[in-house]
Amino acid sequence: MIELGVNIDHIATVRQARRTVEPDPVWAAVMAELGGADGITVHLREDRRHINDRDVALLRETVRCKLNLEMACVEEIVKIACKTVPDQATLVPERREEITTEGGLDVAGQKSTVQKMVRCLQDCGVVVSLFLDPDPQQIESGIATGCDAIEIHTGRYALAENDQARNAERARILAVGEMIVSAGLRLHAGHGLTYHNVLPIAEIPKMQELNIGHSIISRALMSGLKEAVAEMKRLLGTVQNNSK
Ligand code: PXP
């Protein structure tokens, strides 16, 4: 069965909105595991805008399924990964001003740097995945780095404005997926996947792992909000202050 990696960065984003202690991504990881997540994915950004070093250290101690650490291809973060030893590292591009990871890693343009980071992580016992656009040149360069897996960026598929554009994008993903599988690497995909668009991607032959964040966390807010309000009402119902 295809593995589901749940990206919980948004939990930390809500926490950082108040610079407080809740909601805690460590608690969210437990809940995701109880729901059947096969992996917990977090992105330790250089600017620490959501997930921070404390989260990564605690998640390493508490996560029982696969811990997948997304990171930029830079020494500072790779060093942290080598110390923490997540089960998997996913190398992604990072730009300070972006809202989310907007494109795949340009591995073709920086082969030797990526190769160095891949080796460094593998030497520490970490499985390495590269987050790449469904572009044959990037995929070829990615395979040449000696990485263990490639996660195809499904952002353009997710944002396609009509069926024709979506089908064309799926065909590109399918074609590079074959290249990845033929090279003996694990095939992963993610970004922008939702309850509405995930199945055609999950059905791609040999797809092994999907990483999904925004859609699942959004759904969780809606399925949990009613109960959270009811709990506050029950609590207030215990107060007798003669306000009427
Ligand atoms: N995979 C990678 C490499 C990502 O950077 C992200 C977003 O942080 C995701 C998957 C999840 O994307 P989404 O939140 O749109 O589901």
Coordinates of C-alpha atoms and ligand atoms in Angstrom, one line a residue:
M1 CA 0.0 0.0 0.0
I2 CA 1.1 3.5 -0.8
E3 CA 2.7 5.3 2.2
L4 CA 1.2 8.6 3.5
G5 CA 3.5 11.2 4.9
V6 CA 1.7 13.9 6.8
N7 CA 3.3 17.3 6.7
I8 CA 2.5 19.1 10.0
D9 CA 4.3 22.4 9.3
H10 CA 1.0 24.3 9.5
I11 CA 0.5 23.2 13.1
A12 CA 3.8 25.1 13.9
T13 CA 2.7 28.0 11.8
V14 CA -0.4 28.5 14.0
R15 CA 1.7 28.2 17.1
Q16 CA 4.1 30.8 15.8
A17 CA 1.2 33.2 15.1
R18 CA 1.2 33.8 18.9
R19 CA 4.8 32.7 19.7
T20 CA 3.3 30.4 22.3
V21 CA 3.3 26.6 23.1
E22 CA 0.1 25.5 21.3
P23 CA -0.7 23.8 19.1
D24 CA 2.3 21.6 19.5
P25 CA 3.5 19.7 16.4
V26 CA 4.7 16.9 18.7
W27 CA 1.1 16.3 19.8
A28 CA 0.0 16.7 16.2
A29 CA 2.4 14.0 15.1
V30 CA 1.0 11.6 17.7
M31 CA -2.5 12.3 16.4
A32 CA -1.4 11.8 12.8
E33 CA 0.2 8.5 13.7
L34 CA -3.0 7.4 15.5
G35 CA -4.8 8.2 12.3
G36 CA -2.5 5.8 10.4
A37 CA 0.2 8.1 9.0
D38 CA 3.1 6.2 7.7
G39 CA 5.4 9.2 8.0
I40 CA 5.6 12.6 9.7
T41 CA 7.1 15.3 7.5
V42 CA 8.5 18.6 8.8
H43 CA 10.5 21.3 7.0
L44 CA 13.2 22.9 9.2
R45 CA 13.5 26.2 7.3
E46 CA 16.6 28.3 7.6
D47 CA 14.5 31.2 9.0
R48 CA 12.7 28.8 11.4
R49 CA 9.4 30.4 10.5
H50 CA 7.4 27.4 11.7
I51 CA 9.2 24.2 12.7
N52 CA 12.1 24.8 15.1
D53 CA 15.1 22.9 16.4
R54 CA 13.2 21.8 19.6
D55 CA 10.4 20.3 17.4
V56 CA 12.9 18.3 15.4
A57 CA 14.7 17.0 18.4
L58 CA 11.5 16.0 20.2
L59 CA 9.9 14.5 17.1
R60 CA 13.0 12.3 16.6
E61 CA 12.4 11.0 20.1
T62 CA 8.6 10.5 19.8
V63 CA 7.8 9.6 16.2
R64 CA 7.4 5.9 15.8
C65 CA 6.7 5.8 12.0
K66 CA 9.0 7.4 9.4
L67 CA 10.4 10.9 10.3
N68 CA 11.0 12.8 7.1
L69 CA 12.9 16.0 7.5
E70 CA 12.6 18.5 4.6
M71 CA 15.5 20.9 4.3
A72 CA 17.4 23.2 2.0
C73 CA 20.6 22.0 0.5
V74 CA 22.8 24.0 2.9
E75 CA 25.5 22.9 5.4
E76 CA 23.9 24.3 8.5
I77 CA 20.7 22.3 8.2
V78 CA 22.4 19.2 6.8
K79 CA 24.6 19.2 9.9
I80 CA 21.5 19.3 12.1
A81 CA 20.1 16.4 10.1
C82 CA 23.3 14.4 10.6
K83 CA 23.1 14.9 14.3
T84 CA 19.3 14.1 14.5
V85 CA 19.3 11.3 12.0
P86 CA 15.7 11.4 10.7
D87 CA 14.7 8.2 8.8
Q88 CA 14.6 10.3 5.6
A89 CA 15.7 13.7 4.4
T90 CA 14.1 15.5 1.5
L91 CA 16.2 18.2 -0.1
V92 CA 14.1 21.1 -1.3
P93 CA 14.8 24.6 -2.7
E94 CA 14.2 27.4 -0.3
R95 CA 13.6 31.1 -0.8
R96 CA 12.9 33.4 2.1
E97 CA 10.1 35.3 0.5
E98 CA 8.2 32.3 -0.7
I99 CA 4.9 31.2 1.0
T100 CA 5.6 27.5 0.4
T101 CA 8.2 25.5 -1.6
E102 CA 7.3 26.8 -5.0
G103 CA 9.3 24.7 -7.4
G104 CA 11.6 21.7 -7.4
L105 CA 15.3 21.7 -6.5
D106 CA 17.5 22.9 -9.4
V107 CA 19.8 19.8 -9.2
A108 CA 21.0 20.2 -12.8
G109 CA 22.4 23.6 -11.9
Q110 CA 24.2 22.5 -8.8
K111 CA 25.0 18.9 -9.2
S112 CA 28.2 18.7 -7.2
T113 CA 26.7 20.6 -4.1
V114 CA 23.6 18.3 -4.1
Q115 CA 25.8 15.2 -4.6
K116 CA 28.0 16.3 -1.6
M117 CA 24.9 16.8 0.7
V118 CA 23.4 13.5 -0.5
R119 CA 26.5 11.6 0.4
C120 CA 26.9 13.4 3.7
L121 CA 23.4 12.4 4.8
Q122 CA 23.7 8.9 3.5
D123 CA 26.9 8.4 5.4
C124 CA 25.0 9.3 8.6
G125 CA 22.4 6.6 7.8
V126 CA 19.7 8.9 6.4
V127 CA 17.7 7.9 3.3
V128 CA 17.8 10.8 0.9
S129 CA 15.0 12.0 -1.4
L130 CA 15.2 15.0 -3.8
F131 CA 12.2 17.2 -4.5
L132 CA 12.2 17.7 -8.2
D133 CA 9.9 19.1 -10.9
P134 CA 8.7 16.6 -13.5
D135 CA 11.4 17.7 -15.9
P136 CA 13.4 14.9 -17.5
Q137 CA 16.7 16.9 -17.3
Q138 CA 16.3 17.5 -13.6
I139 CA 15.2 13.9 -13.0
E140 CA 18.3 12.6 -14.9
S141 CA 20.6 14.9 -12.9
G142 CA 18.8 13.8 -9.7
I143 CA 19.3 10.1 -10.4
A144 CA 23.0 10.8 -11.1
T145 CA 23.5 12.2 -7.5
G146 CA 23.1 8.7 -6.1
C147 CA 20.0 9.6 -4.0
D148 CA 17.6 6.9 -2.8
A149 CA 14.3 8.5 -3.8
I150 CA 12.8 11.3 -5.9
E151 CA 9.7 13.2 -4.8
I152 CA 8.0 14.7 -7.9
H153 CA 6.6 18.2 -7.3
T154 CA 2.9 17.9 -8.1
G155 CA 2.2 21.7 -7.7
R156 CA 1.5 22.3 -11.4
Y157 CA -0.8 19.3 -11.6
A158 CA -2.7 20.6 -8.5
L159 CA -3.0 24.1 -9.9
A160 CA -4.0 23.1 -13.5
E161 CA -7.0 25.1 -14.6
N162 CA -8.8 22.5 -16.6
D163 CA -8.9 18.7 -17.3
Q164 CA -6.7 19.0 -20.4
A165 CA -3.9 20.8 -18.5
R166 CA -4.2 18.4 -15.6
N167 CA -4.0 15.4 -17.8
A168 CA -1.0 16.8 -19.6
E169 CA 0.7 17.4 -16.3
R170 CA -0.1 13.9 -15.0
A171 CA 1.4 12.5 -18.2
R172 CA 4.6 14.3 -17.5
I173 CA 4.6 12.9 -13.9
L174 CA 3.9 9.4 -15.3
A175 CA 6.9 9.6 -17.7
V176 CA 9.4 10.8 -15.2
G177 CA 8.0 8.4 -12.7
E178 CA 9.1 5.6 -15.1
M179 CA 12.6 7.0 -15.3
I180 CA 12.8 7.1 -11.5
V181 CA 11.5 3.5 -11.0
S182 CA 13.7 2.2 -13.9
A183 CA 16.8 3.7 -12.1
G184 CA 15.8 1.6 -9.0
L185 CA 14.8 4.6 -6.9
R186 CA 11.8 5.0 -4.7
L187 CA 9.0 7.1 -6.3
H188 CA 7.4 9.8 -4.2
A189 CA 5.1 12.8 -5.0
G190 CA 3.7 15.7 -3.2
H191 CA 2.6 19.3 -3.0
G192 CA -0.9 20.6 -3.5
L193 CA -2.5 17.2 -3.3
T194 CA -6.0 17.2 -1.9
Y195 CA -9.0 14.8 -1.3
H196 CA -10.2 15.8 -4.8
N197 CA -7.0 15.4 -6.9
V198 CA -4.9 12.7 -5.1
L199 CA -6.2 9.5 -6.7
P200 CA -4.8 9.9 -10.3
I201 CA -1.4 10.5 -8.7
A202 CA -1.7 7.6 -6.2
E203 CA -2.6 5.4 -9.2
I204 CA 0.7 6.0 -10.9
P205 CA 2.5 2.6 -11.1
K206 CA 5.0 2.0 -8.3
M207 CA 4.1 5.2 -6.5
Q208 CA 5.4 4.6 -3.0
E209 CA 4.9 7.7 -0.9
L210 CA 2.8 10.8 -1.0
N211 CA 3.5 13.8 1.2
I212 CA 0.4 15.9 2.0
G213 CA 0.1 18.8 4.4
H214 CA -2.2 21.7 3.7
S215 CA -5.3 19.7 2.7
I216 CA -5.2 17.3 5.7
I217 CA -4.5 20.1 8.2
S218 CA -7.4 22.2 6.7
R219 CA -9.7 19.2 7.0
A220 CA -8.6 18.6 10.5
L221 CA -9.6 22.1 11.5
M222 CA -13.1 21.7 10.1
S223 CA -13.7 18.2 11.6
G224 CA -12.4 19.3 15.0
L225 CA -13.8 22.9 15.4
K226 CA -17.3 21.9 16.4
E227 CA -16.1 19.6 19.3
A228 CA -13.6 22.3 20.4
V229 CA -16.3 24.9 20.7
A230 CA -18.6 22.4 22.5
E231 CA -15.8 21.7 25.0
M232 CA -15.4 25.4 25.8
K233 CA -19.2 25.7 26.2
R234 CA -19.3 22.7 28.6
L235 CA -16.5 24.4 30.6
L236 CA -18.3 27.7 30.8
G237 CA -21.5 25.9 31.7
T238 CA -19.9 24.8 35.0
V239 CA -19.6 28.5 36.2
Q240 CA -22.2 30.0 38.5
N241 CA -21.6 33.8 38.6
N242 CA -25.2 35.1 38.7
S243 CA -24.8 36.9 35.4
K244 CA -28.5 36.6 34.6
Ligands
PXP1 N1 6.4 17.7 -0.3 C1 7.3 18.8 -0.1 C2 8.7 18.5 -0.5 C3 6.9 20.0 0.4 O1 7.8 21.0 0.5 C4 5.5 20.2 0.8 C5 5.1 21.5 1.4 O2 5.8 21.9 2.4 C6 4.7 19.1 0.7 C7 5.1 17.9 0.1 C8 3.2 19.2 1.1 O3 2.5 20.1 0.3 P1 1.1 20.5 0.7 O4 1.1 21.2 2.0 O5 0.6 21.4 -0.4 O6 0.3 19.3 0.8

